[in-house]
Amino acid sequence: MLITARTVVRWLIAITGLSVLVAGPIMIGVGFSGQSQVTQQLTAQQITFPGNAKSGLPAAEAGYAGQQVTTGSQAKAFSTMIETHIKEATGGLTYSQVSAKYLAATADKSTPAATLATLGGERQTAFMGESLRGSLLSAYQAWEVTYLVIGLGVAFTGTGAVTLLGAGVALAGSRKARRAVRPQGAETITVPDNAAGITGTDLNVS
């Protein structure tokens, strides 16, 4: 019964290893497919970094000069550049802060029209910039998730291969042990009733 239970466990381990081994490459394929989709969506937007500082490229993103945004890392860098421009345009204020100032100025009937126009422009700039930043950061997060899926796929593939190999070796050893040649008969020792006076001639071996 013990041998049967061990065999069942070994088969279960083998099946588990096979399942994990199959799932690994599938996850890797899904990860690369996801990256391809992100690249296609970013490419379709035709977003390109400025060529130099004079055209609006911050020093922190100088390494991306003139590049088209097609990857997650580029999307994150471009969103950071947009954040820099928003702060420059609004004096360091966020969209919610600029919007609050604009609404307050609108409510104040004494606010000059030029001030309202300036605040309205800053508000619009912040809104559009933050919207684009949100889209780019979503693309970046999706890109990072694909790396996680690919990494897990590689780990699953390795783990499944090792598990399946170990289970296979264990099953092969179990079968070999069962097929081993066993003695045709077992030796039986007969002990006489007067065990107290046992001598060498009193043991009958059959």
PDB file of C-alpha atoms in Angstrom:
ATOM      1  CA  MET A   1       0.000   0.000   0.000  1.00  0.00           C
ATOM      2  CA  LEU A   2       2.892   2.328   0.842  1.00  0.00           C
ATOM      3  CA  ILE A   3       4.524   1.709  -2.526  1.00  0.00           C
ATOM      4  CA  THR A   4       1.247   2.502  -4.310  1.00  0.00           C
ATOM      5  CA  ALA A   5       0.806   5.762  -2.386  1.00  0.00           C
ATOM      6  CA  ARG A   6       4.345   6.845  -3.215  1.00  0.00           C
ATOM      7  CA  THR A   7       3.777   6.066  -6.869  1.00  0.00           C
ATOM      8  CA  VAL A   8       0.601   8.175  -6.926  1.00  0.00           C
ATOM      9  CA  VAL A   9       2.449  11.080  -5.328  1.00  0.00           C
ATOM     10  CA  ARG A  10       5.234  10.797  -7.893  1.00  0.00           C
ATOM     11  CA  TRP A  11       2.724  10.835 -10.738  1.00  0.00           C
ATOM     12  CA  LEU A  12       1.009  13.869  -9.263  1.00  0.00           C
ATOM     13  CA  ILE A  13       4.353  15.654  -9.029  1.00  0.00           C
ATOM     14  CA  ALA A  14       5.117  14.709 -12.620  1.00  0.00           C
ATOM     15  CA  ILE A  15       1.754  16.046 -13.829  1.00  0.00           C
ATOM     16  CA  THR A  16       2.271  19.256 -11.864  1.00  0.00           C
ATOM     17  CA  GLY A  17       5.734  19.690 -13.326  1.00  0.00           C
ATOM     18  CA  LEU A  18       4.396  19.142 -16.833  1.00  0.00           C
ATOM     19  CA  SER A  19       1.613  21.687 -16.281  1.00  0.00           C
ATOM     20  CA  VAL A  20       4.039  24.304 -15.003  1.00  0.00           C
ATOM     21  CA  LEU A  21       6.436  23.553 -17.848  1.00  0.00           C
ATOM     22  CA  VAL A  22       3.672  24.102 -20.403  1.00  0.00           C
ATOM     23  CA  ALA A  23       2.418  27.262 -18.674  1.00  0.00           C
ATOM     24  CA  GLY A  24       5.878  28.859 -18.671  1.00  0.00           C
ATOM     25  CA  PRO A  25       6.318  29.348 -22.437  1.00  0.00           C
ATOM     26  CA  ILE A  26       2.690  30.448 -22.735  1.00  0.00           C
ATOM     27  CA  MET A  27       3.298  33.213 -20.181  1.00  0.00           C
ATOM     28  CA  ILE A  28       6.472  34.267 -21.991  1.00  0.00           C
ATOM     29  CA  GLY A  29       4.541  34.491 -25.250  1.00  0.00           C
ATOM     30  CA  VAL A  30       1.789  36.530 -23.601  1.00  0.00           C
ATOM     31  CA  GLY A  31       4.386  38.897 -22.174  1.00  0.00           C
ATOM     32  CA  PHE A  32       6.066  39.566 -25.508  1.00  0.00           C
ATOM     33  CA  SER A  33       2.670  39.908 -27.164  1.00  0.00           C
ATOM     34  CA  GLY A  34       1.725  42.533 -24.592  1.00  0.00           C
ATOM     35  CA  GLN A  35       4.910  44.477 -25.278  1.00  0.00           C
ATOM     36  CA  SER A  36       4.153  44.379 -28.988  1.00  0.00           C
ATOM     37  CA  GLN A  37       0.673  45.791 -28.386  1.00  0.00           C
ATOM     38  CA  VAL A  38       2.034  48.617 -26.212  1.00  0.00           C
ATOM     39  CA  THR A  39       4.601  49.453 -28.890  1.00  0.00           C
ATOM     40  CA  GLN A  40       1.936  49.518 -31.600  1.00  0.00           C
ATOM     41  CA  GLN A  41      -0.291  51.837 -29.577  1.00  0.00           C
ATOM     42  CA  LEU A  42       2.551  54.213 -28.716  1.00  0.00           C
ATOM     43  CA  THR A  43       3.840  54.237 -32.282  1.00  0.00           C
ATOM     44  CA  ALA A  44       0.379  55.133 -33.574  1.00  0.00           C
ATOM     45  CA  GLN A  45       0.400  58.258 -31.365  1.00  0.00           C
ATOM     46  CA  GLN A  46       3.553  59.529 -33.132  1.00  0.00           C
ATOM     47  CA  ILE A  47       4.978  61.117 -29.985  1.00  0.00           C
ATOM     48  CA  THR A  48       8.546  62.338 -30.424  1.00  0.00           C
ATOM     49  CA  PHE A  49      10.970  63.942 -27.974  1.00  0.00           C
ATOM     50  CA  PRO A  50      12.238  67.438 -28.825  1.00  0.00           C
ATOM     51  CA  GLY A  51      15.599  67.464 -30.570  1.00  0.00           C
ATOM     52  CA  ASN A  52      17.396  69.681 -28.075  1.00  0.00           C
ATOM     53  CA  ALA A  53      17.050  71.990 -25.082  1.00  0.00           C
ATOM     54  CA  LYS A  54      16.103  74.953 -27.273  1.00  0.00           C
ATOM     55  CA  SER A  55      13.064  73.074 -28.560  1.00  0.00           C
ATOM     56  CA  GLY A  56      11.916  72.168 -25.046  1.00  0.00           C
ATOM     57  CA  LEU A  57      13.951  69.111 -24.045  1.00  0.00           C
ATOM     58  CA  PRO A  58      14.890  69.173 -20.320  1.00  0.00           C
ATOM     59  CA  ALA A  59      18.426  68.194 -19.393  1.00  0.00           C
ATOM     60  CA  ALA A  60      17.149  65.117 -17.523  1.00  0.00           C
ATOM     61  CA  GLU A  61      15.744  63.669 -20.773  1.00  0.00           C
ATOM     62  CA  ALA A  62      18.632  64.737 -23.035  1.00  0.00           C
ATOM     63  CA  GLY A  63      19.412  61.104 -23.840  1.00  0.00           C
ATOM     64  CA  TYR A  64      16.044  60.739 -25.588  1.00  0.00           C
ATOM     65  CA  ALA A  65      16.565  63.680 -27.968  1.00  0.00           C
ATOM     66  CA  GLY A  66      14.653  63.190 -31.221  1.00  0.00           C
ATOM     67  CA  GLN A  67      13.480  59.656 -30.351  1.00  0.00           C
ATOM     68  CA  GLN A  68       9.948  58.462 -31.027  1.00  0.00           C
ATOM     69  CA  VAL A  69       8.128  57.033 -28.017  1.00  0.00           C
ATOM     70  CA  THR A  70       7.661  53.302 -28.633  1.00  0.00           C
ATOM     71  CA  THR A  71       8.597  51.636 -25.307  1.00  0.00           C
ATOM     72  CA  GLY A  72       7.521  51.820 -21.700  1.00  0.00           C
ATOM     73  CA  SER A  73      10.732  53.481 -20.533  1.00  0.00           C
ATOM     74  CA  GLN A  74      10.396  56.164 -23.212  1.00  0.00           C
ATOM     75  CA  ALA A  75       6.760  56.722 -22.226  1.00  0.00           C
ATOM     76  CA  LYS A  76       7.770  57.290 -18.606  1.00  0.00           C
ATOM     77  CA  ALA A  77      10.542  59.690 -19.625  1.00  0.00           C
ATOM     78  CA  PHE A  78       8.162  61.672 -21.829  1.00  0.00           C
ATOM     79  CA  SER A  79       5.607  61.884 -19.001  1.00  0.00           C
ATOM     80  CA  THR A  80       8.352  63.260 -16.748  1.00  0.00           C
ATOM     81  CA  MET A  81       9.195  65.853 -19.387  1.00  0.00           C
ATOM     82  CA  ILE A  82       5.542  66.885 -19.579  1.00  0.00           C
ATOM     83  CA  GLU A  83       5.436  67.264 -15.803  1.00  0.00           C
ATOM     84  CA  THR A  84       8.436  69.594 -16.008  1.00  0.00           C
ATOM     85  CA  HIS A  85       6.720  71.725 -18.650  1.00  0.00           C
ATOM     86  CA  ILE A  86       3.479  71.859 -16.647  1.00  0.00           C
ATOM     87  CA  LYS A  87       5.313  73.141 -13.586  1.00  0.00           C
ATOM     88  CA  GLU A  88       7.094  75.735 -15.712  1.00  0.00           C
ATOM     89  CA  ALA A  89       3.816  76.910 -17.225  1.00  0.00           C
ATOM     90  CA  THR A  90       1.877  77.049 -13.953  1.00  0.00           C
ATOM     91  CA  GLY A  91       4.609  78.201 -11.610  1.00  0.00           C
ATOM     92  CA  GLY A  92       4.846  74.827  -9.940  1.00  0.00           C
ATOM     93  CA  LEU A  93       1.108  74.438  -9.391  1.00  0.00           C
ATOM     94  CA  THR A  94      -0.851  71.275 -10.131  1.00  0.00           C
ATOM     95  CA  TYR A  95      -3.963  71.171 -12.290  1.00  0.00           C
ATOM     96  CA  SER A  96      -6.252  71.159  -9.251  1.00  0.00           C
ATOM     97  CA  GLN A  97      -4.477  74.192  -7.784  1.00  0.00           C
ATOM     98  CA  VAL A  98      -4.586  76.149 -11.043  1.00  0.00           C
ATOM     99  CA  SER A  99      -8.229  75.235 -11.524  1.00  0.00           C
ATOM    100  CA  ALA A 100      -9.070  76.440  -8.020  1.00  0.00           C
ATOM    101  CA  LYS A 101      -7.353  79.770  -8.714  1.00  0.00           C
ATOM    102  CA  TYR A 102      -9.186  80.131 -12.006  1.00  0.00           C
ATOM    103  CA  LEU A 103     -12.584  79.441 -10.429  1.00  0.00           C
ATOM    104  CA  ALA A 104     -11.884  81.863  -7.604  1.00  0.00           C
ATOM    105  CA  ALA A 105     -10.822  84.550 -10.078  1.00  0.00           C
ATOM    106  CA  THR A 106     -13.930  83.945 -12.147  1.00  0.00           C
ATOM    107  CA  ALA A 107     -16.131  84.381  -9.096  1.00  0.00           C
ATOM    108  CA  ASP A 108     -14.402  87.657  -8.301  1.00  0.00           C
ATOM    109  CA  LYS A 109     -15.976  90.181 -10.660  1.00  0.00           C
ATOM    110  CA  SER A 110     -13.057  92.558 -10.156  1.00  0.00           C
ATOM    111  CA  THR A 111     -10.520  90.180 -11.712  1.00  0.00           C
ATOM    112  CA  PRO A 112      -9.022  91.655 -14.874  1.00  0.00           C
ATOM    113  CA  ALA A 113      -9.801  89.893 -18.139  1.00  0.00           C
ATOM    114  CA  ALA A 114      -6.080  89.405 -18.820  1.00  0.00           C
ATOM    115  CA  THR A 115      -5.670  87.559 -15.524  1.00  0.00           C
ATOM    116  CA  LEU A 116      -8.618  85.335 -16.311  1.00  0.00           C
ATOM    117  CA  ALA A 117      -7.163  84.574 -19.732  1.00  0.00           C
ATOM    118  CA  THR A 118      -3.785  83.696 -18.225  1.00  0.00           C
ATOM    119  CA  LEU A 119      -5.285  81.442 -15.572  1.00  0.00           C
ATOM    120  CA  GLY A 120      -7.577  79.850 -18.147  1.00  0.00           C
ATOM    121  CA  GLY A 121      -4.604  79.109 -20.387  1.00  0.00           C
ATOM    122  CA  GLU A 122      -2.609  77.621 -17.504  1.00  0.00           C
ATOM    123  CA  ARG A 123      -5.603  75.537 -16.503  1.00  0.00           C
ATOM    124  CA  GLN A 124      -6.025  74.188 -20.023  1.00  0.00           C
ATOM    125  CA  THR A 125      -2.305  73.464 -20.339  1.00  0.00           C
ATOM    126  CA  ALA A 126      -2.257  71.605 -17.015  1.00  0.00           C
ATOM    127  CA  PHE A 127      -5.364  69.609 -17.912  1.00  0.00           C
ATOM    128  CA  MET A 128      -4.067  68.509 -21.303  1.00  0.00           C
ATOM    129  CA  GLY A 129      -0.626  67.768 -19.922  1.00  0.00           C
ATOM    130  CA  GLU A 130      -1.925  65.667 -17.040  1.00  0.00           C
ATOM    131  CA  SER A 131      -4.237  63.758 -19.387  1.00  0.00           C
ATOM    132  CA  LEU A 132      -1.331  62.867 -21.670  1.00  0.00           C
ATOM    133  CA  ARG A 133       0.825  62.004 -18.676  1.00  0.00           C
ATOM    134  CA  GLY A 134      -1.853  59.624 -17.433  1.00  0.00           C
ATOM    135  CA  SER A 135      -1.983  57.825 -20.780  1.00  0.00           C
ATOM    136  CA  LEU A 136       1.795  57.529 -20.972  1.00  0.00           C
ATOM    137  CA  LEU A 137       2.096  56.282 -17.409  1.00  0.00           C
ATOM    138  CA  SER A 138      -0.592  53.670 -18.103  1.00  0.00           C
ATOM    139  CA  ALA A 139       1.464  52.469 -21.064  1.00  0.00           C
ATOM    140  CA  TYR A 140       4.559  52.368 -18.853  1.00  0.00           C
ATOM    141  CA  GLN A 141       2.766  50.318 -16.195  1.00  0.00           C
ATOM    142  CA  ALA A 142       1.457  47.887 -18.814  1.00  0.00           C
ATOM    143  CA  TRP A 143       5.011  47.560 -20.153  1.00  0.00           C
ATOM    144  CA  GLU A 144       6.343  46.749 -16.683  1.00  0.00           C
ATOM    145  CA  VAL A 145       3.630  44.128 -16.177  1.00  0.00           C
ATOM    146  CA  THR A 146       4.783  42.367 -19.355  1.00  0.00           C
ATOM    147  CA  TYR A 147       8.280  42.084 -17.868  1.00  0.00           C
ATOM    148  CA  LEU A 148       6.757  40.520 -14.759  1.00  0.00           C
ATOM    149  CA  VAL A 149       4.800  38.012 -16.862  1.00  0.00           C
ATOM    150  CA  ILE A 150       7.890  37.133 -18.909  1.00  0.00           C
ATOM    151  CA  GLY A 151       9.969  36.681 -15.751  1.00  0.00           C
ATOM    152  CA  LEU A 152       7.364  34.430 -14.187  1.00  0.00           C
ATOM    153  CA  GLY A 153       7.180  32.462 -17.430  1.00  0.00           C
ATOM    154  CA  VAL A 154      10.918  31.842 -17.355  1.00  0.00           C
ATOM    155  CA  ALA A 155      10.714  30.810 -13.685  1.00  0.00           C
ATOM    156  CA  PHE A 156       7.772  28.486 -14.403  1.00  0.00           C
ATOM    157  CA  THR A 157       9.627  26.883 -17.299  1.00  0.00           C
ATOM    158  CA  GLY A 158      12.711  26.175 -15.203  1.00  0.00           C
ATOM    159  CA  THR A 159      10.745  24.957 -12.201  1.00  0.00           C
ATOM    160  CA  GLY A 160       8.528  22.742 -14.337  1.00  0.00           C
ATOM    161  CA  ALA A 161      11.494  21.187 -16.121  1.00  0.00           C
ATOM    162  CA  VAL A 162      13.310  20.386 -12.876  1.00  0.00           C
ATOM    163  CA  THR A 163      10.150  19.037 -11.225  1.00  0.00           C
ATOM    164  CA  LEU A 164       9.264  16.872 -14.194  1.00  0.00           C
ATOM    165  CA  LEU A 165      12.803  15.524 -14.445  1.00  0.00           C
ATOM    166  CA  GLY A 166      12.902  14.675 -10.747  1.00  0.00           C
ATOM    167  CA  ALA A 167       9.532  12.940 -10.877  1.00  0.00           C
ATOM    168  CA  GLY A 168      10.590  11.014 -13.975  1.00  0.00           C
ATOM    169  CA  VAL A 169      13.752   9.768 -12.290  1.00  0.00           C
ATOM    170  CA  ALA A 170      11.776   8.757  -9.195  1.00  0.00           C
ATOM    171  CA  LEU A 171       9.196   6.850 -11.258  1.00  0.00           C
ATOM    172  CA  ALA A 172      11.886   5.098 -13.268  1.00  0.00           C
ATOM    173  CA  GLY A 173      13.647   4.030 -10.067  1.00  0.00           C
ATOM    174  CA  SER A 174      10.382   2.768  -8.623  1.00  0.00           C
ATOM    175  CA  ARG A 175       9.655   0.641 -11.681  1.00  0.00           C
ATOM    176  CA  LYS A 176      13.179  -0.748 -11.684  1.00  0.00           C
ATOM    177  CA  ALA A 177      12.845  -1.726  -8.046  1.00  0.00           C
ATOM    178  CA  ARG A 178       9.555  -3.556  -8.680  1.00  0.00           C
ATOM    179  CA  ARG A 179      11.022  -5.453 -11.597  1.00  0.00           C
ATOM    180  CA  ALA A 180      14.053  -6.618  -9.613  1.00  0.00           C
ATOM    181  CA  VAL A 181      14.463 -10.421  -9.347  1.00  0.00           C
ATOM    182  CA  ARG A 182      13.225 -11.785  -6.055  1.00  0.00           C
ATOM    183  CA  PRO A 183      14.041 -15.170  -4.441  1.00  0.00           C
ATOM    184  CA  GLN A 184      11.694 -17.990  -5.501  1.00  0.00           C
ATOM    185  CA  GLY A 185      11.141 -19.113  -1.927  1.00  0.00           C
ATOM    186  CA  ALA A 186      11.769 -17.749   1.520  1.00  0.00           C
ATOM    187  CA  GLU A 187      13.776 -19.653   4.081  1.00  0.00           C
ATOM    188  CA  THR A 188      11.618 -20.981   6.926  1.00  0.00           C
ATOM    189  CA  ILE A 189      13.069 -21.866  10.306  1.00  0.00           C
ATOM    190  CA  THR A 190      11.157 -24.384  12.399  1.00  0.00           C
ATOM    191  CA  VAL A 191      11.700 -24.169  16.127  1.00  0.00           C
ATOM    192  CA  PRO A 192      10.909 -27.340  18.158  1.00  0.00           C
ATOM    193  CA  ASP A 193       8.620 -27.190  21.188  1.00  0.00           C
ATOM    194  CA  ASN A 194      11.474 -27.860  23.621  1.00  0.00           C
ATOM    195  CA  ALA A 195      13.117 -24.582  22.699  1.00  0.00           C
ATOM    196  CA  ALA A 196      15.115 -24.647  25.892  1.00  0.00           C
ATOM    197  CA  GLY A 197      17.214 -27.502  24.554  1.00  0.00           C
ATOM    198  CA  ILE A 198      17.796 -26.194  21.027  1.00  0.00           C
ATOM    199  CA  THR A 199      20.880 -27.550  19.321  1.00  0.00           C
ATOM    200  CA  GLY A 200      22.199 -27.075  15.846  1.00  0.00           C
ATOM    201  CA  THR A 201      20.461 -30.242  14.644  1.00  0.00           C
ATOM    202  CA  ASP A 202      17.068 -29.091  15.956  1.00  0.00           C
ATOM    203  CA  LEU A 203      16.724 -26.334  13.287  1.00  0.00           C
ATOM    204  CA  ASN A 204      15.093 -27.519  10.109  1.00  0.00           C
ATOM    205  CA  VAL A 205      15.494 -25.193   7.146  1.00  0.00           C
ATOM    206  CA  SER A 206      13.104 -25.674   4.213  1.00  0.00           C
TER     207      SER A 206
END
